[in-house]
Coordinates of C-alpha atoms in Angstrom, one line a residue:
Chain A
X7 CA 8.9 11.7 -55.5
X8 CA 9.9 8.5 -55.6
X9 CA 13.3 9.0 -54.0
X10 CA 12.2 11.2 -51.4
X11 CA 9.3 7.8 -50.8
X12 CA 12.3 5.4 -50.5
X13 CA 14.3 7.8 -47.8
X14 CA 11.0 7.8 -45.4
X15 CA 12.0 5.9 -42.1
X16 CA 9.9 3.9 -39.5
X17 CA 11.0 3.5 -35.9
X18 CA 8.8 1.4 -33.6
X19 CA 9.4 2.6 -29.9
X20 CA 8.5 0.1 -26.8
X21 CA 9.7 1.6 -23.5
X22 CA 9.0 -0.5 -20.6
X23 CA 10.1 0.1 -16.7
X24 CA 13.4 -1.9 -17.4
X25 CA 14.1 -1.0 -20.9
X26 CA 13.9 0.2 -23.8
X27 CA 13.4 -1.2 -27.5
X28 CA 13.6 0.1 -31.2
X29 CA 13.3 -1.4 -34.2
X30 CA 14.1 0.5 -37.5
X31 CA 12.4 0.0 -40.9
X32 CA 12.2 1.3 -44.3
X33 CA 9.3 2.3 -46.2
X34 CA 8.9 -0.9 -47.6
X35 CA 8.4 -2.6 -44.1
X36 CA 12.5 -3.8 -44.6
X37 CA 14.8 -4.1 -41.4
X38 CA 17.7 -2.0 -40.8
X39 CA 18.6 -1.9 -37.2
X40 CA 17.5 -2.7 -33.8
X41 CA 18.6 -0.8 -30.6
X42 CA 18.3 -1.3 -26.5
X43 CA 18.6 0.9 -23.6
X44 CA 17.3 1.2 -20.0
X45 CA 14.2 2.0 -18.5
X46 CA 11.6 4.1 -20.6
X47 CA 8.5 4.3 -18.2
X48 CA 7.5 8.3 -18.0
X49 CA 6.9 8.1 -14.3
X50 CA 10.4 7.7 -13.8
X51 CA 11.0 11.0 -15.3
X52 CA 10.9 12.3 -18.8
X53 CA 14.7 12.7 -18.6
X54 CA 15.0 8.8 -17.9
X55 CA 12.8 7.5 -20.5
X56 CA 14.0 9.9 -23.5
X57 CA 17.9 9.0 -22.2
X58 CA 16.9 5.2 -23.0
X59 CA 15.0 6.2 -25.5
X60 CA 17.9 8.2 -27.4
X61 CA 20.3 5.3 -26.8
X62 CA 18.4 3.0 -28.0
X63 CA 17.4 4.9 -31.4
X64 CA 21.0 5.6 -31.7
X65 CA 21.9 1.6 -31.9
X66 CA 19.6 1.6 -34.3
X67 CA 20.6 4.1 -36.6
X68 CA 24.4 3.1 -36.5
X69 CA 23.0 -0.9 -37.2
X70 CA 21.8 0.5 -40.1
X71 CA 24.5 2.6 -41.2
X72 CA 22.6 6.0 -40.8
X73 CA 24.1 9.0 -39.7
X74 CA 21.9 12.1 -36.8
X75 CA 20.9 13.7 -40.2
X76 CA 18.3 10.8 -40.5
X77 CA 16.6 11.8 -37.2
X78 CA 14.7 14.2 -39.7
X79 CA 13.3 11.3 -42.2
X80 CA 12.0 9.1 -38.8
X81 CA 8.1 8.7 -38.4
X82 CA 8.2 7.6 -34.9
X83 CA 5.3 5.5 -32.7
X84 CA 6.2 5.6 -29.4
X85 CA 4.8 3.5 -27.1
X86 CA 5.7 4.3 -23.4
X87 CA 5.1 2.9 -19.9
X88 CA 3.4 5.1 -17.8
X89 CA 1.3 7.1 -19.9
X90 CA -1.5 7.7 -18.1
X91 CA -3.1 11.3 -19.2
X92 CA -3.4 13.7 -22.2
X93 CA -0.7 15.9 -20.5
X94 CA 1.8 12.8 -20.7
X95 CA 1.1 12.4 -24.6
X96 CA 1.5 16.3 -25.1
X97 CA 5.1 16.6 -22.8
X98 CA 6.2 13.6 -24.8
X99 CA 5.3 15.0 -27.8
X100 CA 7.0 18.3 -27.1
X101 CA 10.1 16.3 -26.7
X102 CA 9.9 14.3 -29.6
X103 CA 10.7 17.5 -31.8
X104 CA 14.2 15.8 -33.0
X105 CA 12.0 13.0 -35.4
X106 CA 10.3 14.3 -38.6
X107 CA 7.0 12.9 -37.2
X108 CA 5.4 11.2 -34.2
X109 CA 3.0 9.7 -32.4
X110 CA 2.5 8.9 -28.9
X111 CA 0.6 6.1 -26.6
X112 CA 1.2 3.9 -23.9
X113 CA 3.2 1.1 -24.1
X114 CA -0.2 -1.2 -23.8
X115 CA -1.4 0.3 -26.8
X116 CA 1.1 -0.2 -29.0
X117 CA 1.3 -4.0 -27.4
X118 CA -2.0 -4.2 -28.4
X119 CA -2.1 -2.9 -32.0
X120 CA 1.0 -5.4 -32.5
X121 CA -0.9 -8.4 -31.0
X122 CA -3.8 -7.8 -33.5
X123 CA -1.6 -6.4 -36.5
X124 CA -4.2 -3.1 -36.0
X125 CA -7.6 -5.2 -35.5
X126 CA -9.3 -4.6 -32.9
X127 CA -8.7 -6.8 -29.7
X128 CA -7.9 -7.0 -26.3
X129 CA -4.4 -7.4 -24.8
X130 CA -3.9 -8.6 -20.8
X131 CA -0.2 -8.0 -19.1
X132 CA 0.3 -10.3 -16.4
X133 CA 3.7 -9.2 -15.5
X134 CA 5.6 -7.7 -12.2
X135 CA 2.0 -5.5 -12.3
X136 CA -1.1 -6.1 -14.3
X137 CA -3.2 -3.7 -17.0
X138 CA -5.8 -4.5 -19.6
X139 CA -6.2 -2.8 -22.9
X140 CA -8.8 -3.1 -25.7
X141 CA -8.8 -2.0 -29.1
X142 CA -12.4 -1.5 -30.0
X143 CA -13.5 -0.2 -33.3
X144 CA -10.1 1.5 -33.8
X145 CA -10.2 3.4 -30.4
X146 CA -8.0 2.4 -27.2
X147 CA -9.4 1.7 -23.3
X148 CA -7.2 1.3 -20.4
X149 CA -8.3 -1.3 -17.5
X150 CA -6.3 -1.4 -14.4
X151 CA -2.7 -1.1 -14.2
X152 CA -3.0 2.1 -11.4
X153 CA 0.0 0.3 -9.7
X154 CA 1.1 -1.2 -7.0
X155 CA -0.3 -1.5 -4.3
X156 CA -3.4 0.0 -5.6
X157 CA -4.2 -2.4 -8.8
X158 CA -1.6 -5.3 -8.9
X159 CA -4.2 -7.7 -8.8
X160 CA -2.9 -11.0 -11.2
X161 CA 0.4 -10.2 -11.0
X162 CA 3.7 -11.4 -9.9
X163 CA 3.9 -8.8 -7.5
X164 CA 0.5 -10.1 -5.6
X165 CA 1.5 -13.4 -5.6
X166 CA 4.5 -12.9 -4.5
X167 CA 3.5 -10.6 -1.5
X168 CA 0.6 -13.0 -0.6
X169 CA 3.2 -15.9 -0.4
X170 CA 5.6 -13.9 2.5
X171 CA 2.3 -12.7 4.0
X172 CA 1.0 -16.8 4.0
X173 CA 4.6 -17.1 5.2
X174 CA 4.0 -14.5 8.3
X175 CA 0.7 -15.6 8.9
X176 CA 2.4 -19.2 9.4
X177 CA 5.0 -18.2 11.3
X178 CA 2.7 -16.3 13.7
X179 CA 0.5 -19.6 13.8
X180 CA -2.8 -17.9 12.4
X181 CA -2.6 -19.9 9.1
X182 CA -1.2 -23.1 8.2
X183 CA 2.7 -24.1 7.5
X184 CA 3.4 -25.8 4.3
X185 CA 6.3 -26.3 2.3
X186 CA 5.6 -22.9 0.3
X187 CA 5.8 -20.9 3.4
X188 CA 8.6 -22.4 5.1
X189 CA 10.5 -22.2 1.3
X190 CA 9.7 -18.1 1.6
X191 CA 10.8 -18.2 5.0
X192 CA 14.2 -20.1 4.6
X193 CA 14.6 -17.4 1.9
X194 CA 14.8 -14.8 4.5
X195 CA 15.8 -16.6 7.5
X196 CA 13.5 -15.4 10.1
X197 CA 10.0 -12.9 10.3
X198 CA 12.0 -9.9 11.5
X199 CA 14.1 -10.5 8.5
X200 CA 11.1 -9.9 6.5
X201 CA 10.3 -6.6 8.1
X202 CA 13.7 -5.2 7.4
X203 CA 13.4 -6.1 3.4
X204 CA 10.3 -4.6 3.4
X205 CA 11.1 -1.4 4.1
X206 CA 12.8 -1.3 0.3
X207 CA 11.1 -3.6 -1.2
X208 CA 9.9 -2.7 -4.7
X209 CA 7.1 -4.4 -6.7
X210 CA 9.7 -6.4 -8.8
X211 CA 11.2 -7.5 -5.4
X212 CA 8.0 -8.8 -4.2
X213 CA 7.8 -10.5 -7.9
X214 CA 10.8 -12.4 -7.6
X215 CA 8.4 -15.2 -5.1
X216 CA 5.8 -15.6 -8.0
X217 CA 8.2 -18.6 -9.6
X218 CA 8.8 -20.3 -6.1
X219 CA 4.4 -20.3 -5.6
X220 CA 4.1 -21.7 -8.8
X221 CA 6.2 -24.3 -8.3
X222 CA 4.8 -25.4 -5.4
X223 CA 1.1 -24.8 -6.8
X224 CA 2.1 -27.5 -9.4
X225 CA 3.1 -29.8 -6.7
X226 CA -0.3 -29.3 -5.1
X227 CA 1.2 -27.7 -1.8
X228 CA -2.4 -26.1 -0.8
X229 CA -1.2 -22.5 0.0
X230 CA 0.2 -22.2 -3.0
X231 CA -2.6 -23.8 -5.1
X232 CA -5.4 -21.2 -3.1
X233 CA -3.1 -18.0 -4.1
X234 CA -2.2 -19.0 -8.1
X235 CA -5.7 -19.9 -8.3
X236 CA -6.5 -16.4 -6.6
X237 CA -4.2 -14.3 -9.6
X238 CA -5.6 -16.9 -12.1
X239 CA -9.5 -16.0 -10.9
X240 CA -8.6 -12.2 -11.0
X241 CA -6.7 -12.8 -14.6
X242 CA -9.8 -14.9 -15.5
X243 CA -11.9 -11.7 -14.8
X244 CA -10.1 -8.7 -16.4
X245 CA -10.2 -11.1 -19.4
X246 CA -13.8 -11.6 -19.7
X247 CA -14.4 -7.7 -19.3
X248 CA -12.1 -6.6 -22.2
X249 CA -14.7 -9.0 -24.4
X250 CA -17.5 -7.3 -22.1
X251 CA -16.3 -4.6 -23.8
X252 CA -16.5 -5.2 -27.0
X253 CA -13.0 -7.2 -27.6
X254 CA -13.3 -10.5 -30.0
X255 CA -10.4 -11.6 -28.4
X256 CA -7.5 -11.3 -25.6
X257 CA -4.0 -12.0 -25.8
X258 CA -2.0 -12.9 -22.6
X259 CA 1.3 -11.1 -22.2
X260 CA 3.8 -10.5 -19.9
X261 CA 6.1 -12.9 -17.9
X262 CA 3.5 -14.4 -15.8
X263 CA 1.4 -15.4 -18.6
X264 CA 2.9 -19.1 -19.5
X265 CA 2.3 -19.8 -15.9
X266 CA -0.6 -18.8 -15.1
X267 CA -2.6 -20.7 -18.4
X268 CA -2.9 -23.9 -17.1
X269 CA -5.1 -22.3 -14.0
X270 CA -7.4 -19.9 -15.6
X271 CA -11.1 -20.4 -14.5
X272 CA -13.2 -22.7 -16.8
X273 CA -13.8 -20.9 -20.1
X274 CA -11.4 -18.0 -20.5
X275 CA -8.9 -20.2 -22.4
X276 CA -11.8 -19.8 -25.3
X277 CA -11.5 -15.6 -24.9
X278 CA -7.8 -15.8 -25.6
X279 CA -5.7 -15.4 -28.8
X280 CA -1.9 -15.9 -30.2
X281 CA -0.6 -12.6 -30.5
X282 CA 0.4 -12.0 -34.3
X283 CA 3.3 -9.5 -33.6
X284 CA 5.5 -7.9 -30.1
X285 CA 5.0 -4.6 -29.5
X286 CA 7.7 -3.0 -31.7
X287 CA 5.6 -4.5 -34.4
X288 CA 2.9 -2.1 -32.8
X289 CA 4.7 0.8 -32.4
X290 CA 5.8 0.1 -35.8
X291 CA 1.8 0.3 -37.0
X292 CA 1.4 3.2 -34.8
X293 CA 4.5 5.4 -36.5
X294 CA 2.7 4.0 -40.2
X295 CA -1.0 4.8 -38.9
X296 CA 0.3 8.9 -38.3
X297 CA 1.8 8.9 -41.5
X298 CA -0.9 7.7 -43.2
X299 CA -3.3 9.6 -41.1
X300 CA -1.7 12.3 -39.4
X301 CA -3.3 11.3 -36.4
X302 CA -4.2 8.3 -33.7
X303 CA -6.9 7.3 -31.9
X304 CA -4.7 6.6 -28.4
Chain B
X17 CA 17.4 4.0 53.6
X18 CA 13.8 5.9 54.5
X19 CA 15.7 8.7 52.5
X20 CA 17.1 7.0 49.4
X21 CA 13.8 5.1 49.0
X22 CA 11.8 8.4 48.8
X23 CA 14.1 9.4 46.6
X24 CA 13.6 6.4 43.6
X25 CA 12.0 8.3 40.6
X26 CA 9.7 5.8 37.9
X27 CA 8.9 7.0 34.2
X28 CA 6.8 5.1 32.1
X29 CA 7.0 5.8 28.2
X30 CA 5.3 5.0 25.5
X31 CA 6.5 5.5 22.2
X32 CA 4.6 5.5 19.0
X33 CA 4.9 6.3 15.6
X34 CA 3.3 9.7 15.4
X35 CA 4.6 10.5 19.4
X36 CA 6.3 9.7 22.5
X37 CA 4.6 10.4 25.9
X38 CA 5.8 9.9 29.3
X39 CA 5.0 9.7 32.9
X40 CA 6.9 10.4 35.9
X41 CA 6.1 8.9 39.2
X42 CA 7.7 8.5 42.6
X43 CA 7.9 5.6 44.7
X44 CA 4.2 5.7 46.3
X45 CA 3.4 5.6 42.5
X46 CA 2.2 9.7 43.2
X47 CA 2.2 11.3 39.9
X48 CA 5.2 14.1 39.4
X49 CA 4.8 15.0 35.4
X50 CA 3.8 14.1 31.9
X51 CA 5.6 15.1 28.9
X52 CA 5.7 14.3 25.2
X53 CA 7.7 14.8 22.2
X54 CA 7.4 13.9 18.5
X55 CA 7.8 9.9 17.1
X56 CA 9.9 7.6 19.0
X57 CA 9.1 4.5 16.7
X58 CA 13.0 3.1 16.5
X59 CA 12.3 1.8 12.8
X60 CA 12.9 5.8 11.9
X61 CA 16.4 5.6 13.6
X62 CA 17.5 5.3 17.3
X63 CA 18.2 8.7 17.0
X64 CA 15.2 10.5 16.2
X65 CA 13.2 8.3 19.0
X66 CA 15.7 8.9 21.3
X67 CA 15.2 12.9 20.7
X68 CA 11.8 12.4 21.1
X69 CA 12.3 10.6 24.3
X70 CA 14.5 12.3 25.7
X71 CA 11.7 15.9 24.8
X72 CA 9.2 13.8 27.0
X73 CA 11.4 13.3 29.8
X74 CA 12.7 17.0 30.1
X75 CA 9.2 18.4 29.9
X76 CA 8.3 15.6 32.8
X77 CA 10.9 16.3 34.7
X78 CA 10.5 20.5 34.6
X79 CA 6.6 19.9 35.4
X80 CA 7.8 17.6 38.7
X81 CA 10.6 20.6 39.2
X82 CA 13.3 18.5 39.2
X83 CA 17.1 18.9 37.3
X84 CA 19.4 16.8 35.3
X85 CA 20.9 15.1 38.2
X86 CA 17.5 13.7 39.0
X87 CA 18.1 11.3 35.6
X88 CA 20.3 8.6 37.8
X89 CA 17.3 8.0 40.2
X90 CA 15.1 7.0 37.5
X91 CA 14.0 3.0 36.8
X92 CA 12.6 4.0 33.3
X93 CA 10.1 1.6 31.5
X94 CA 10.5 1.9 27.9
X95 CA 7.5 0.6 25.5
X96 CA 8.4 1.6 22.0
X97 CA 7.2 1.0 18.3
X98 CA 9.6 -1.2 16.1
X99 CA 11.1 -2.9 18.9
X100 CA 10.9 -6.9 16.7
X101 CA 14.2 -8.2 17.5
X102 CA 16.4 -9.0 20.9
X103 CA 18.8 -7.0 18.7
X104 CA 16.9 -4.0 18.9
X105 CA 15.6 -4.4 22.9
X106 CA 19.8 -4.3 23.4
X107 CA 20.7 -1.3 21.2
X108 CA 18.1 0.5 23.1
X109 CA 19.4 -0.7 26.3
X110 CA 23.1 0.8 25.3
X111 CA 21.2 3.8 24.8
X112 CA 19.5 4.0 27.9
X113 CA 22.6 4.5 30.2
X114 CA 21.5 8.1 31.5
X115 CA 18.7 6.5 33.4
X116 CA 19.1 4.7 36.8
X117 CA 17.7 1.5 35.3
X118 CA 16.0 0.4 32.3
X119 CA 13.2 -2.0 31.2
X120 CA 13.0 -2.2 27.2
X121 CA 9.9 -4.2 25.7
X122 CA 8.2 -3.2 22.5
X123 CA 4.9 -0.7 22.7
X124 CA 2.3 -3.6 22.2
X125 CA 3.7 -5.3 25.9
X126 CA 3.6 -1.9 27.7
X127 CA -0.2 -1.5 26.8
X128 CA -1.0 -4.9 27.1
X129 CA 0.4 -5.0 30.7
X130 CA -1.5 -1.6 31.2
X131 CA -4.6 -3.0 29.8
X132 CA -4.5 -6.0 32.5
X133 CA -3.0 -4.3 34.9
X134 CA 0.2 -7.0 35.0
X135 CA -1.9 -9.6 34.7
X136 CA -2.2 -12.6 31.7
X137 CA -4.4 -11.2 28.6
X138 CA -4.3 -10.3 25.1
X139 CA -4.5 -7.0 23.4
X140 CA -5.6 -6.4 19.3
X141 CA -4.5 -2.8 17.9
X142 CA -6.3 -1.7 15.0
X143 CA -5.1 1.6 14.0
X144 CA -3.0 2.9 10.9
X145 CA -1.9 -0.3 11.2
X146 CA -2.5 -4.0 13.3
X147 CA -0.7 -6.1 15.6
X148 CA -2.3 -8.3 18.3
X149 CA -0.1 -9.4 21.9
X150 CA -0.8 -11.6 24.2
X151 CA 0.7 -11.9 27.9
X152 CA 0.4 -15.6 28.8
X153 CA 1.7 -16.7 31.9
X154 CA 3.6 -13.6 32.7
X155 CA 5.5 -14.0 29.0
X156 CA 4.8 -12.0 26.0
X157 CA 4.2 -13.3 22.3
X158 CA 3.7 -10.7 19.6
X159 CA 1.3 -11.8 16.8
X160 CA 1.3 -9.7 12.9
X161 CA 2.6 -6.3 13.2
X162 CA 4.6 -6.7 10.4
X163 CA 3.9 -3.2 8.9
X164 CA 2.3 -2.3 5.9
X165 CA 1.7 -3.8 3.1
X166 CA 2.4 -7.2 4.4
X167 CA 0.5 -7.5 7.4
X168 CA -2.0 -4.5 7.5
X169 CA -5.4 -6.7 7.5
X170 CA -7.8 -5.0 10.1
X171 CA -6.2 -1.7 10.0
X172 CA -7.5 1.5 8.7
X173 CA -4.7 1.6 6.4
X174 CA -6.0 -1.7 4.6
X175 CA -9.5 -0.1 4.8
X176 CA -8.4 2.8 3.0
X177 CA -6.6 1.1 0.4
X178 CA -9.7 -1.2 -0.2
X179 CA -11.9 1.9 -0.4
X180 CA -9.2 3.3 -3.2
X181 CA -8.8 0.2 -5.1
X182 CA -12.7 -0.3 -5.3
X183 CA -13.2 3.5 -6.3
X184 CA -10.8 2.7 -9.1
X185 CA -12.3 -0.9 -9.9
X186 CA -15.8 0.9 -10.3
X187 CA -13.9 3.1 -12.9
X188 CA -12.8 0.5 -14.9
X189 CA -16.3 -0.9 -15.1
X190 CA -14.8 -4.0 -13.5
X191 CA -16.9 -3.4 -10.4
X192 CA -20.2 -1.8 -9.2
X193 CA -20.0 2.3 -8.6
X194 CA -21.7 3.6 -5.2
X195 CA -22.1 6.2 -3.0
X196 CA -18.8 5.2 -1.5
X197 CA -16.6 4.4 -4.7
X198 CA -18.3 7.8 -6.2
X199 CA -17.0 9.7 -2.5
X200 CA -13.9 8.4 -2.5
X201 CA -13.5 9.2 -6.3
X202 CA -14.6 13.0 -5.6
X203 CA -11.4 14.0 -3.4
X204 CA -9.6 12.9 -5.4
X205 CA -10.8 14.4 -8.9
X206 CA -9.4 11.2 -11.1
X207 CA -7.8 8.3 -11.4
X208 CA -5.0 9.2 -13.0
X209 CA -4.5 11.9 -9.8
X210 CA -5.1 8.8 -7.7
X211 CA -1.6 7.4 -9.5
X212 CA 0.1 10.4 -8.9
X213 CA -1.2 10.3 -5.0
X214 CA -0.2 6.4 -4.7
X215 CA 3.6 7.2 -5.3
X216 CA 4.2 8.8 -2.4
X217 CA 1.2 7.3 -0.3
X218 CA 2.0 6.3 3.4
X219 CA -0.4 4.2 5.4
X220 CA -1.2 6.6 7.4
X221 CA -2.4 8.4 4.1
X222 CA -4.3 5.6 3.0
X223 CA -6.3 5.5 6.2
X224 CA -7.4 9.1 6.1
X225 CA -10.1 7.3 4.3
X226 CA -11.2 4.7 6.3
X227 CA -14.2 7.0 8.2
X228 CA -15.3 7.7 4.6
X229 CA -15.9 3.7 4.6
X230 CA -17.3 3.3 8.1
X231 CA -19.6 6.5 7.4
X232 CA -21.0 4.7 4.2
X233 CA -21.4 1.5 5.4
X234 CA -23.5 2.6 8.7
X235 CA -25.3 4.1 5.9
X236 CA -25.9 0.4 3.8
X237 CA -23.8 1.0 1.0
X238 CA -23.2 -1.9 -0.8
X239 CA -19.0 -1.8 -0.9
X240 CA -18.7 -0.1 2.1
X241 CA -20.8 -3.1 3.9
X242 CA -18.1 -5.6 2.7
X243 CA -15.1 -3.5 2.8
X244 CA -16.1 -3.2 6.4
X245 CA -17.1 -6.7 7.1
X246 CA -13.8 -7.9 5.7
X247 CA -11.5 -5.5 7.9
X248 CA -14.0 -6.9 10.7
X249 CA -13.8 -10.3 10.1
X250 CA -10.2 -10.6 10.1
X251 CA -9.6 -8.5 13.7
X252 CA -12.3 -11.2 15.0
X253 CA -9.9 -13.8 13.6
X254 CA -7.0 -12.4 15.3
X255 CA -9.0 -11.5 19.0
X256 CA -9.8 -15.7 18.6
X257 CA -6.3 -16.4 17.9
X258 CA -4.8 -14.8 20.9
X259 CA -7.5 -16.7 23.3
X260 CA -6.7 -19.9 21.5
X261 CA -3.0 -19.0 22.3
X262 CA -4.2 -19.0 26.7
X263 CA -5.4 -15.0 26.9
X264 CA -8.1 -15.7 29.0
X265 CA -9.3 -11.6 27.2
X266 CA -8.3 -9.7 24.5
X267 CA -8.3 -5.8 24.4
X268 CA -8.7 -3.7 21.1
X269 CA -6.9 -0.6 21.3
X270 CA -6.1 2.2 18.4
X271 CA -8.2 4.5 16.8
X272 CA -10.4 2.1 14.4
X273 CA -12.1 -0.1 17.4
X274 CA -14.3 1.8 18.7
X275 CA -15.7 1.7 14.9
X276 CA -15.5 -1.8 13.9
X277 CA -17.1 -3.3 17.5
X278 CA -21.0 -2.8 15.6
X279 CA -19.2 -5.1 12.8
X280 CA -17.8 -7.6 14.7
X281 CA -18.8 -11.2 13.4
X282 CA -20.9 -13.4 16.2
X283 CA -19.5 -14.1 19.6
X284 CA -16.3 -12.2 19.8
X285 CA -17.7 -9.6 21.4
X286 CA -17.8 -12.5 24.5
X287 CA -13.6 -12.4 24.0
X288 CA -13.2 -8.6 24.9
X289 CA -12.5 -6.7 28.0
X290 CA -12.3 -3.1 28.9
X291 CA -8.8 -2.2 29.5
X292 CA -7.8 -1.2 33.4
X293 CA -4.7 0.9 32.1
X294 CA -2.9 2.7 29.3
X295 CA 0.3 2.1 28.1
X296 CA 1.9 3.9 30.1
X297 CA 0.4 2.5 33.4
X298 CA 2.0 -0.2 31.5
X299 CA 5.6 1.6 31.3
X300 CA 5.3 2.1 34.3
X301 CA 4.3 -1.6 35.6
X302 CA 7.2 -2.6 33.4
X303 CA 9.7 0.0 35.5
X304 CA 8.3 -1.2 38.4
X305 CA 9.0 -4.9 37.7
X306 CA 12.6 -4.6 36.2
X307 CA 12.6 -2.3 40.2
X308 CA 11.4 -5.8 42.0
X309 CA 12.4 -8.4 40.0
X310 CA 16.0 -7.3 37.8
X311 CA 14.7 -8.7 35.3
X312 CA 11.5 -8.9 32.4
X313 CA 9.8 -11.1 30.0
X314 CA 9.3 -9.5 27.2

């Protein structure tokens, strides 16, 4: 009994849309490996994610000196980008068969669970796209994150867009020109520049003008301050439902968080919370909450 | 001279995103034939608008019963979609050697010269998407029509989308649910299937739902009201720009103004005219000038 205790393994899954990360443990919580690999987010394919997935867990397994015939002994908690549905937990789930157990939620639950070691509270993602989560009395609830262009509100993909649109509208004389919009501009070179990128432009592309409106927000340039404090109001918002809701606190995450605190409305700073652990501490919560349980409230 | 005069052939074309139509008149300006073929908007490739032209022209010139040969008596007028750069206006040109002569201008100057009949005056399309023009002093100036999602504001695409995003706002509980958010909710079943839906999502997709919002808000729904308001406010924003810029009238043209004149905010109504032409009276003005003059402005 005891030895077959000591052989149980933990892997903590978080698969975002650019990669993939594990963390291995043993029973006792201990270290043994960590692991990377490229993107994990379902909606890119379930060949994709469990590809990154499988590299990743691979790294991990030969970090900790642990041969495929441990595959069997993993209770895995996977937490995935772009789980959306019941359907997405049960394919996932169908694919998982290579771990002993499993358990399956989005990559905003797990982020959650980790930010409040398992209490309940609420976690906000400010990153290339947006999405709320709370914890409430055990059981998860998904705000936003439907995507781009449908739900990017507070995200570096909206600012970002709005600063080349402020940047068009300048160009085309129907709003002013300040030094944010001739910056985007200078970036491209001219508007029909701007039309041809465009075409291919991805929400991360569009992200990559959220640094160059902050910058200029903190230098008072007043385009710049009207759209921060535009993501900052719609941040302010999603954070004041998830309490609505029934979360005691929120925890800001994602790359756009740092820069967006200093412009939240009046208020939501006293909502907020230090997250206690990342997300592979989550996962890792999630994998001991099956094996404990047998099953998740996801 | 009486002879080769009679002879001089004048097509007009206007082509758009979904189609390209044309129209074939002799020198007395008598009409010969029309003809159309599929989209001829150059940002889809020279090739497949030249097809389409080249469709319309045939089917003209077999309704006016006249052969191939009849091609080098032609002074064509080409208005066409995607036309942004003097780059483009020249590849088109290169393109256009089978005609007599050629006059190249984007499709917003064709219509806005049909709308004043040649003369000085603005014109503000609201259809899938939005782009104003102006004519000032015989010389064109294109305002917006930077393409979706960067510069869609009083378009039914942006309509649509606004209708989407607050159908999936009212979900969350992050905004109110009504009539509208409940209709637009009901074709599509869920949320999630709204997700799957937005990946592949054109505008023109997205504005399959903007009579859903016009319907509703004749109606007073509360959403539908401001959704419409706000599409509304900003095409009276653009119809002001282009007088401030010296159009002594503006136009509105595509398939959402007749809809959004009810909405329009106070005393731009006073701006508009009733156009005198379509775009290809415009096409054809535009033949007709490169015929007098050698040369255009647009």
């Amino acid at each position: 009994m005891v030895q077959a205790f000591s052989e149980a393994l933990y892997l903590g899954v978080d698969g975002g849309g650019s990669r993939c990360r594990v963390r291995l443990q043993d029973a006792q919580g201990r270290p043994l490996g960590e692991g990377s690999g490229g993107p994990a987010n379902i909606r890119l394919g379930l060949d994709v994610a469990w590809d990154s997935l499988m590299t990743a867990t691979q790294a991990a397994l030969a970090q900790a000196g642990l041969g495929q015939d441990a595959l069997g002994r993993i209770t895995a908690g996977l937490g995935l980008a772009g789980i959306v549905t019941a359907d997405d937990t049960v394919r996932v789930m169908e694919r998982a068969t290579v771990f002993g157990s499993v358990a399956v939620a989005s990559d905003s639950h797990t982020a959650c669970l980790g930010a409040f070691a398992g209490e309940d509270g609420g976690i906000q993602i400010i990153g290339t796209g947006s999405s709320g989560y709370a914890i409430i009395g055990g059981k998860g609830h998904s705000v936003g994150g439907w995507g781009f262009p449908l739900s990017e509100k507070a995200s570096a993909a909206a600012l970002g867009r709005d600063a080349i649109r402020a940047a068009l509208e300048a160009s085309d004389g129907l709003a002013p020109r300040t030094a944010l919009t001739d910056a985007v501009m200078a970036r491209f070179g001219s508007a029909a520049a701007i039309v041809d990128w465009s075409e291919t432009a991805r929400p991360t592309d569009y992200g990559t003008f959220s640094p160059l409106a902050f910058d200029h927000a903190a230098l008072g340039d007043p385009v710049a301050v009207e759209l921060v404090q535009r993501i900052a109001g719609d941040c302010g918002r999603f954070v004041r439902h998830l309490v609505a809701m029934g979360a005691p606190k929120v925890c800001l995450a994602g790359g756009v968080a740092p820069h967006i605190l200093p412009w939240l409305p009046q208020g939501v700073t006293q909502c907020l919370a230090t997250p206690r652990g990342d997300a592979l501490a989550g996962a890792l919560l999630l994998a001991r909450q099956v094996a404990s349980r047998g099953d998740v409230d996801a």
